[in-house]
Short mmCIF file of C-alpha atoms in Angstrom, two decimals:
data_model
loop_
_atom_site.label_atom_id
_atom_site.label_comp_id
_atom_site.label_asym_id
_atom_site.label_seq_id
_atom_site.Cartn_x
_atom_site.Cartn_y
_atom_site.Cartn_z
CA MET K 4 -66.53 11.65 -69.55
CA ALA K 5 -64.77 8.50 -68.07
CA THR K 6 -61.25 10.02 -68.51
CA THR K 7 -62.55 13.02 -66.36
CA THR K 8 -63.88 10.50 -63.82
CA LYS K 9 -60.76 8.60 -63.59
CA ARG K 10 -58.67 11.66 -63.29
CA SER K 11 -60.98 13.13 -60.21
CA ILE K 12 -60.57 9.76 -58.25
CA PRO K 13 -56.85 10.53 -57.13
CA LEU K 14 -57.96 14.11 -56.51
CA LEU K 15 -60.98 13.12 -54.35
CA LYS K 16 -58.75 10.53 -52.63
CA HIS K 17 -56.27 13.31 -51.58
CA LEU K 18 -59.00 15.70 -50.25
CA LEU K 19 -60.45 12.85 -48.15
CA ARG K 20 -56.85 12.26 -46.71
CA HIS K 21 -56.46 15.79 -46.09
CA THR K 22 -59.96 16.30 -44.48
CA GLN K 23 -59.36 13.18 -42.13
CA THR K 24 -55.91 14.63 -40.82
CA GLN K 25 -57.72 17.86 -40.11
CA THR K 26 -60.28 16.17 -38.10
CA ARG K 27 -60.02 16.65 -34.57
CA PRO K 28 -59.95 13.48 -32.28
CA VAL K 29 -63.28 12.92 -30.38
CA THR K 30 -61.87 10.02 -28.19
CA TYR K 31 -59.81 12.20 -25.72
CA MET K 32 -61.82 13.24 -22.51
CA PRO K 33 -59.75 15.26 -20.02
CA ARG K 34 -60.31 14.48 -16.24
CA PRO K 35 -61.37 17.92 -14.32
CA GLY K 36 -58.23 19.61 -13.49
CA ASP K 37 -56.18 18.13 -16.24
CA GLY K 38 -55.53 21.63 -17.69
CA SER K 39 -54.04 22.96 -14.55
CA PRO K 40 -50.20 24.09 -15.18
CA ARG K 41 -47.70 21.68 -14.19
CA THR K 42 -44.38 22.75 -12.70
CA VAL K 43 -41.34 20.94 -14.31
CA THR K 44 -37.87 21.21 -12.98
CA LEU K 45 -35.53 22.78 -15.71
CA ILE K 46 -31.70 22.01 -15.68
CA PRO K 47 -30.13 23.86 -18.72
CA GLY K 48 -26.80 22.06 -18.08
CA ASP K 49 -23.57 22.73 -19.94
CA GLY K 50 -22.26 23.85 -23.52
CA ILE K 51 -25.39 24.10 -25.73
CA GLY K 52 -27.61 23.16 -23.07
CA PRO K 53 -28.61 26.83 -22.18
CA LEU K 54 -29.23 27.45 -25.94
CA VAL K 55 -31.45 24.34 -26.57
CA THR K 56 -33.46 24.71 -23.41
CA GLY K 57 -33.96 28.18 -23.88
CA ALA K 58 -35.60 27.37 -27.14
CA VAL K 59 -38.05 24.97 -25.55
CA GLU K 60 -38.85 27.65 -23.22
CA GLN K 61 -39.75 30.19 -26.05
CA VAL K 62 -41.79 27.72 -27.93
CA LEU K 63 -43.70 26.28 -25.16
CA ASP K 64 -44.32 30.03 -24.28
CA ALA K 65 -45.69 30.44 -27.73
CA LEU K 66 -47.85 27.44 -27.46
CA HIS K 67 -49.29 28.66 -24.16
CA ALA K 68 -48.37 25.38 -22.90
CA PRO K 69 -49.42 24.72 -19.23
CA ILE K 70 -46.00 24.43 -18.12
CA ILE K 71 -44.01 26.17 -15.23
CA PHE K 72 -40.35 25.78 -15.16
CA GLU K 73 -38.38 25.58 -12.03
CA LYS K 74 -34.93 26.19 -13.11
CA PHE K 75 -31.58 25.17 -11.69
CA ASP K 76 -28.09 25.99 -12.19
CA VAL K 77 -26.31 22.42 -12.58
CA HIS K 78 -22.86 21.64 -14.19
CA GLY K 79 -21.18 18.68 -14.66
CA ASP K 80 -17.99 19.44 -12.73
CA MET K 81 -19.97 19.27 -9.60
CA LYS K 82 -19.26 16.55 -7.24
CA THR K 83 -22.98 15.70 -6.71
CA ILE K 84 -26.31 16.75 -7.90
CA PRO K 85 -27.46 19.56 -5.42
CA SER K 86 -30.06 18.53 -2.75
CA GLU K 87 -32.45 21.13 -3.73
CA VAL K 88 -32.44 19.96 -7.33
CA LEU K 89 -33.28 16.56 -6.42
CA ASP K 90 -36.05 17.73 -4.03
CA SER K 91 -37.48 19.72 -7.05
CA ILE K 92 -37.46 16.80 -9.41
CA LYS K 93 -38.98 14.36 -6.51
CA ARG K 94 -41.57 17.04 -5.97
CA ASN K 95 -42.43 17.63 -9.55
CA LYS K 96 -42.03 14.29 -10.91
CA VAL K 97 -40.81 15.54 -14.11
CA CYS K 98 -37.54 17.22 -15.45
CA LEU K 99 -36.20 18.48 -18.76
CA LYS K 100 -32.56 18.75 -19.08
CA GLY K 101 -29.62 19.84 -21.26
CA GLY K 102 -26.25 18.02 -21.46
CA LEU K 103 -24.21 17.67 -18.46
CA ASN K 104 -20.48 17.57 -19.33
CA THR K 105 -18.76 14.37 -17.63
CA PRO K 106 -15.10 15.05 -16.96
CA MET K 107 -12.85 12.07 -18.15
CA GLY K 108 -11.12 10.21 -15.54
CA GLY K 109 -9.89 11.96 -12.11
CA GLY K 110 -12.52 9.94 -10.11
CA VAL K 111 -15.39 12.50 -10.94
CA SER K 112 -18.57 10.35 -11.28
CA SER K 113 -20.90 11.32 -13.68
CA LEU K 114 -23.96 13.45 -12.58
CA ASN K 115 -26.14 11.73 -15.34
CA VAL K 116 -25.44 8.59 -13.84
CA GLN K 117 -26.14 9.96 -10.20
CA LEU K 118 -29.52 11.32 -11.29
CA ARG K 119 -30.52 8.17 -12.93
CA LYS K 120 -29.60 5.98 -9.88
CA GLU K 121 -30.92 8.53 -7.33
CA LEU K 122 -34.38 8.64 -8.85
CA ASP K 123 -34.27 5.04 -10.18
CA LEU K 124 -34.56 6.13 -13.78
CA TYR K 125 -34.23 2.52 -14.92
CA ALA K 126 -35.49 2.91 -18.60
CA SER K 127 -33.69 5.05 -21.12
CA LEU K 128 -36.01 5.37 -24.52
CA VAL K 129 -34.47 6.68 -27.61
CA ASN K 130 -36.42 7.15 -30.72
CA CYS K 131 -34.50 7.10 -34.09
CA PHE K 132 -36.60 7.85 -36.97
CA ASN K 133 -36.32 9.31 -40.39
CA LEU K 134 -37.81 13.27 -40.67
CA PRO K 135 -39.51 13.87 -43.81
CA GLY K 136 -37.65 16.05 -46.13
CA LEU K 137 -34.07 15.36 -44.06
CA PRO K 138 -32.21 13.17 -46.60
CA THR K 139 -30.38 10.16 -44.85
CA ARG K 140 -28.58 7.03 -46.23
CA HIS K 141 -31.39 4.61 -45.21
CA GLU K 142 -35.16 5.17 -45.47
CA ASN K 143 -38.04 3.74 -43.30
CA VAL K 144 -36.12 3.81 -40.29
CA ASP K 145 -38.17 4.00 -37.25
CA ILE K 146 -36.28 2.39 -34.07
CA VAL K 147 -37.05 2.61 -30.45
CA VAL K 148 -33.80 1.78 -28.33
CA ILE K 149 -34.84 0.83 -24.60
CA ARG K 150 -31.83 0.51 -22.32
CA GLU K 151 -31.50 -0.44 -18.80
CA ASN K 152 -30.02 2.58 -17.17
CA THR K 153 -29.08 1.66 -13.63
CA GLU K 154 -26.73 -1.39 -13.66
CA GLY K 155 -24.36 -3.27 -15.87
CA GLU K 156 -20.81 -1.42 -16.47
CA TYR K 157 -22.47 1.85 -15.43
CA ALA K 158 -22.67 0.46 -11.82
CA GLY K 159 -19.26 2.41 -11.42
CA LEU K 160 -17.88 -0.51 -9.35
CA GLU K 161 -14.11 -0.25 -10.06
CA HIS K 162 -10.91 -0.49 -7.97
CA GLU K 163 -7.12 -0.67 -8.19
CA VAL K 164 -6.21 -4.23 -7.42
CA VAL K 165 -2.54 -3.59 -7.58
CA PRO K 166 -0.80 -0.53 -9.05
CA GLY K 167 -1.34 -0.70 -12.80
CA VAL K 168 -4.30 -3.38 -12.58
CA VAL K 169 -7.86 -2.01 -12.37
CA GLU K 170 -10.78 -4.03 -11.84
CA SER K 171 -14.29 -3.01 -13.13
CA LEU K 172 -17.27 -4.94 -12.37
CA LYS K 173 -20.23 -5.45 -14.62
CA VAL K 174 -23.54 -6.12 -12.60
CA ILE K 175 -26.55 -7.69 -13.98
CA THR K 176 -29.40 -8.74 -11.88
CA LYS K 177 -32.69 -10.79 -12.51
CA PHE K 178 -34.80 -8.12 -11.21
CA CYS K 179 -33.43 -5.10 -13.51
CA SER K 180 -33.24 -7.31 -16.48
CA GLU K 181 -36.96 -8.39 -15.90
CA ARG K 182 -38.16 -4.80 -15.25
CA ILE K 183 -36.55 -3.46 -18.38
CA ALA K 184 -37.74 -6.36 -20.69
CA LYS K 185 -41.19 -5.72 -19.36
CA TYR K 186 -41.05 -2.18 -19.93
CA ALA K 187 -39.82 -2.66 -23.60
CA PHE K 188 -42.65 -5.07 -24.28
CA GLU K 189 -45.45 -2.80 -22.62
CA TYR K 190 -43.93 -0.06 -24.85
CA ALA K 191 -44.15 -2.17 -27.96
CA TYR K 192 -47.89 -3.49 -26.95
CA LEU K 193 -48.97 0.02 -26.20
CA ASN K 194 -47.53 1.85 -29.32
CA ASN K 195 -48.70 -0.93 -31.92
CA ARG K 196 -45.20 -2.04 -32.45
CA LYS K 197 -44.48 -5.55 -34.03
CA THR K 198 -41.18 -6.91 -32.74
CA VAL K 199 -38.84 -6.57 -29.63
CA THR K 200 -35.10 -7.58 -30.32
CA ALA K 201 -32.94 -8.19 -27.31
CA VAL K 202 -29.26 -7.00 -27.80
CA HIS K 203 -26.33 -9.07 -25.82
CA LYS K 204 -23.06 -10.69 -25.92
CA ALA K 205 -24.03 -13.93 -24.21
CA ASN K 206 -21.81 -15.95 -26.45
CA ILE K 207 -18.81 -14.45 -24.42
CA MET K 208 -20.58 -13.23 -21.12
CA LYS K 209 -22.42 -16.35 -20.55
CA LEU K 210 -23.42 -15.69 -16.98
CA ALA K 211 -24.35 -11.85 -17.00
CA ASP K 212 -25.54 -11.55 -20.55
CA GLY K 213 -27.06 -14.99 -20.17
CA LEU K 214 -29.12 -13.83 -17.29
CA PHE K 215 -30.26 -10.87 -19.22
CA LEU K 216 -31.52 -13.00 -22.17
CA GLU K 217 -33.19 -15.58 -19.83
CA SER K 218 -35.20 -12.65 -18.31
CA CYS K 219 -35.89 -11.27 -21.68
CA ARG K 220 -37.56 -14.69 -22.95
CA GLU K 221 -39.35 -15.06 -19.83
CA ILE K 222 -41.01 -11.69 -20.24
CA ALA K 223 -41.74 -12.23 -24.01
CA SER K 224 -43.37 -15.40 -23.34
CA LYS K 225 -46.16 -13.34 -21.75
CA TYR K 226 -46.57 -11.37 -24.90
CA PRO K 227 -47.42 -13.95 -27.72
CA SER K 228 -48.81 -11.24 -30.17
CA ILE K 229 -45.25 -9.50 -30.22
CA LYS K 230 -42.27 -11.18 -32.26
CA TYR K 231 -39.26 -11.66 -30.16
CA ASN K 232 -35.91 -11.51 -31.63
CA GLU K 233 -31.94 -11.92 -30.08
CA ILE K 234 -29.04 -10.41 -31.73
CA ILE K 235 -25.31 -10.35 -30.60
CA VAL K 236 -24.37 -6.88 -30.21
CA ASP K 237 -21.33 -6.57 -32.74
CA ASN K 238 -23.70 -8.24 -35.50
CA CYS K 239 -26.44 -5.89 -34.31
CA CYS K 240 -23.68 -2.84 -35.21
CA MET K 241 -23.40 -4.37 -38.45
CA GLN K 242 -26.75 -4.90 -39.19
CA LEU K 243 -27.92 -1.16 -38.07
CA VAL K 244 -25.44 0.26 -40.55
CA SER K 245 -26.46 -1.85 -43.33
CA LYS K 246 -30.27 -2.84 -42.80
CA PRO K 247 -31.73 -0.63 -39.90
CA GLU K 248 -35.24 -0.68 -41.18
CA GLN K 249 -35.43 -4.11 -40.04
CA PHE K 250 -35.34 -3.04 -36.39
CA ASP K 251 -38.41 -1.89 -34.44
CA VAL K 252 -37.83 -2.05 -30.60
CA MET K 253 -34.55 -2.86 -29.29
CA VAL K 254 -33.81 -3.83 -25.53
CA THR K 255 -30.38 -3.75 -24.24
CA PRO K 256 -28.28 -3.68 -21.01
CA ASN K 257 -26.74 -0.33 -19.97
CA LEU K 258 -23.44 -0.22 -22.10
CA TYR K 259 -24.59 -1.52 -25.34
CA GLY K 260 -27.76 0.59 -25.26
CA ASN K 261 -25.56 3.82 -25.34
CA LEU K 262 -23.78 2.50 -28.35
CA VAL K 263 -26.59 1.22 -30.15
CA ALA K 264 -28.83 4.44 -29.55
CA ASN K 265 -26.18 6.68 -30.78
CA THR K 266 -25.46 4.50 -33.78
CA ALA K 267 -29.11 4.31 -34.80
CA ALA K 268 -29.48 8.22 -34.29
CA GLY K 269 -26.41 8.92 -36.66
CA ILE K 270 -28.00 6.41 -39.21
CA ALA K 271 -31.59 8.25 -38.86
CA GLY K 272 -30.55 11.85 -39.33
CA GLY K 273 -28.12 12.56 -36.52
CA THR K 274 -27.96 13.14 -32.61
CA GLY K 275 -29.41 16.64 -32.99
CA VAL K 276 -32.80 15.37 -34.14
CA MET K 277 -33.51 12.43 -32.06
CA PRO K 278 -35.79 12.92 -28.85
CA GLY K 279 -35.38 10.71 -25.71
CA GLY K 280 -35.99 10.41 -21.90
CA ASN K 281 -35.44 8.53 -18.87
CA VAL K 282 -38.09 7.06 -16.85
CA GLY K 283 -38.90 5.23 -13.62
CA ALA K 284 -41.82 4.35 -11.67
CA ASP K 285 -42.21 7.88 -9.93
CA HIS K 286 -40.15 10.18 -12.33
CA ALA K 287 -39.13 11.15 -15.76
CA VAL K 288 -36.21 13.22 -16.99
CA PHE K 289 -36.40 14.29 -20.74
CA GLU K 290 -33.40 15.13 -22.66
CA GLN K 291 -31.79 14.99 -26.21
CA GLY K 292 -32.05 11.20 -26.92
CA ALA K 293 -28.71 10.36 -28.04
CA SER K 294 -25.86 11.45 -25.59
CA ALA K 295 -23.21 12.26 -28.59
CA GLY K 296 -23.21 15.99 -29.06
CA ASN K 297 -25.43 16.79 -26.17
CA VAL K 298 -22.99 19.36 -25.05
CA GLY K 299 -21.64 20.31 -28.07
CA LYS K 300 -18.21 22.19 -29.17
CA GLN K 301 -17.69 25.72 -27.84
CA LYS K 302 -17.67 27.20 -31.42
CA ILE K 303 -21.10 26.29 -31.84
CA VAL K 304 -22.06 27.74 -28.38
CA ASP K 305 -20.26 30.96 -29.26
CA ARG K 306 -22.09 31.24 -32.77
CA LYS K 307 -25.53 30.25 -31.30
CA THR K 308 -25.76 27.49 -33.78
CA ALA K 309 -26.71 24.71 -31.69
CA ASN K 310 -29.77 22.29 -33.32
CA PRO K 311 -32.71 22.56 -31.03
CA VAL K 312 -34.50 19.97 -32.68
CA ALA K 313 -33.80 17.02 -30.51
CA LEU K 314 -34.92 18.73 -27.50
CA LEU K 315 -38.14 20.39 -28.73
CA LEU K 316 -38.94 16.57 -29.67
CA SER K 317 -37.91 15.51 -26.45
CA SER K 318 -40.29 18.29 -24.97
CA ALA K 319 -43.27 16.89 -27.14
CA MET K 320 -42.82 13.43 -25.48
CA MET K 321 -42.84 15.25 -22.07
CA LEU K 322 -46.09 17.05 -22.94
CA ARG K 323 -47.53 13.81 -23.68
CA HIS K 324 -46.23 12.25 -20.63
CA LEU K 325 -48.05 14.91 -18.71
CA GLN K 326 -51.28 14.27 -20.65
CA PHE K 327 -51.17 17.14 -22.93
CA PRO K 328 -51.35 15.49 -25.98
CA SER K 329 -52.76 18.40 -28.30
CA PHE K 330 -49.92 20.53 -27.11
CA ALA K 331 -47.41 17.80 -28.07
CA ASP K 332 -49.13 17.26 -31.47
CA ARG K 333 -48.88 20.90 -32.27
CA LEU K 334 -45.21 21.07 -31.10
CA GLU K 335 -44.36 18.32 -33.20
CA ASN K 336 -46.18 19.07 -36.19
CA SER K 337 -44.43 22.35 -36.35
CA VAL K 338 -40.96 20.75 -36.05
CA LYS K 339 -41.68 18.37 -39.00
CA ARG K 340 -42.96 21.31 -40.80
CA VAL K 341 -39.94 23.25 -40.62
CA ILE K 342 -37.68 20.15 -41.29
CA LEU K 343 -39.76 19.29 -44.38
CA GLU K 344 -39.61 22.70 -45.74
CA GLY K 345 -35.94 22.77 -45.39
CA LYS K 346 -35.35 26.56 -45.32
CA TYR K 347 -34.17 26.73 -41.75
CA ARG K 348 -31.57 24.18 -40.55
CA THR K 349 -28.41 24.41 -38.64
CA LYS K 350 -25.09 23.28 -39.64
CA ASP K 351 -25.42 19.49 -38.56
CA LEU K 352 -28.53 19.29 -41.00
CA GLY K 353 -26.72 20.94 -43.87
CA GLY K 354 -28.15 24.62 -43.25
CA THR K 355 -26.67 27.73 -41.82
CA SER K 356 -29.28 28.93 -39.55
CA THR K 357 -28.83 29.93 -35.84
CA THR K 358 -30.73 28.25 -33.13
CA GLN K 359 -32.90 31.36 -32.78
CA GLU K 360 -33.84 31.32 -36.59
CA VAL K 361 -35.13 27.71 -36.07
CA VAL K 362 -36.79 28.55 -33.14
CA ASP K 363 -38.78 31.77 -35.01
CA ALA K 364 -39.60 29.04 -37.87
CA VAL K 365 -41.02 26.51 -35.32
CA ILE K 366 -43.01 29.36 -33.62
CA SER K 367 -44.44 30.67 -37.00
CA ASN K 368 -45.41 27.17 -37.94
CA LEU K 369 -47.61 26.54 -35.12
CA ASP K 370 -51.08 26.14 -35.96
#
């Protein structure tokens, strides 16, 4: 009898856990009008962009999510973002976009950088985490990289001093450094994160990165419940590939953040599964979290085998931003179930599935 009782205890615990996960939240009370459809600007972009944004459209339609897309044709070889696109984003406050190709050299500025500056999308957020069922070199990775998005080397202040000599200016301001540090600590506080780590190169760039560190320290003093660390960027890269599980929230200047986010994404499962977005005081643009591979190779476009997971998870972030948490949960849970089952995966995840096959699997797993 005692043996039977002992054996039944683990089963009861499992049933209790299962019952708890199925319980609907009782603390969310929407405001009147919260269910009204929201218009979102959609930029399919270049390369695999139309494939993965099309995947999002299909899944959100199957979810019956209250989203209406306002679609615009924008490509990276354009000189500027068309005014009607900017007007749409300013009016709708939220945008979903595929990758935009940035020509190398030639004096053509990046439309991605233009968009961030024009809308003052000062914070880039990339969430790099292990997905259950997807094998990686490291376990227990759950890193949020928060990157200053409007200054630093990306200010684009370059000129040729004399033939053969180019000067590129790195701009760091106290205002922007404090603003991104505050966002990082607010994010940690609101999401029950324990540690914020500032990434820098103040041992060499003593004034510029020194100012960034001073700003982070000042903001950190206002959040005593959150541990604050600092790490030099080259040591940070080494630590990321050896012990990534030690990091929680990371706050960085512009260029370092791009490198750190893509490295962390590669460690946690690849750029094809990491969600992200860019946010400012008034607007937000959601896209694939890691910039590497967000346009993709032509053969992936031709074979229609682009991985839609990153943008689907970014869309879940967008739905939460729009205060549609139930739709976000259903979408995210369905994607995670597909990854866990392992039957439908694109080539970058070790499978042979097409984009459409992954989309169909996600739709069939919606609860």
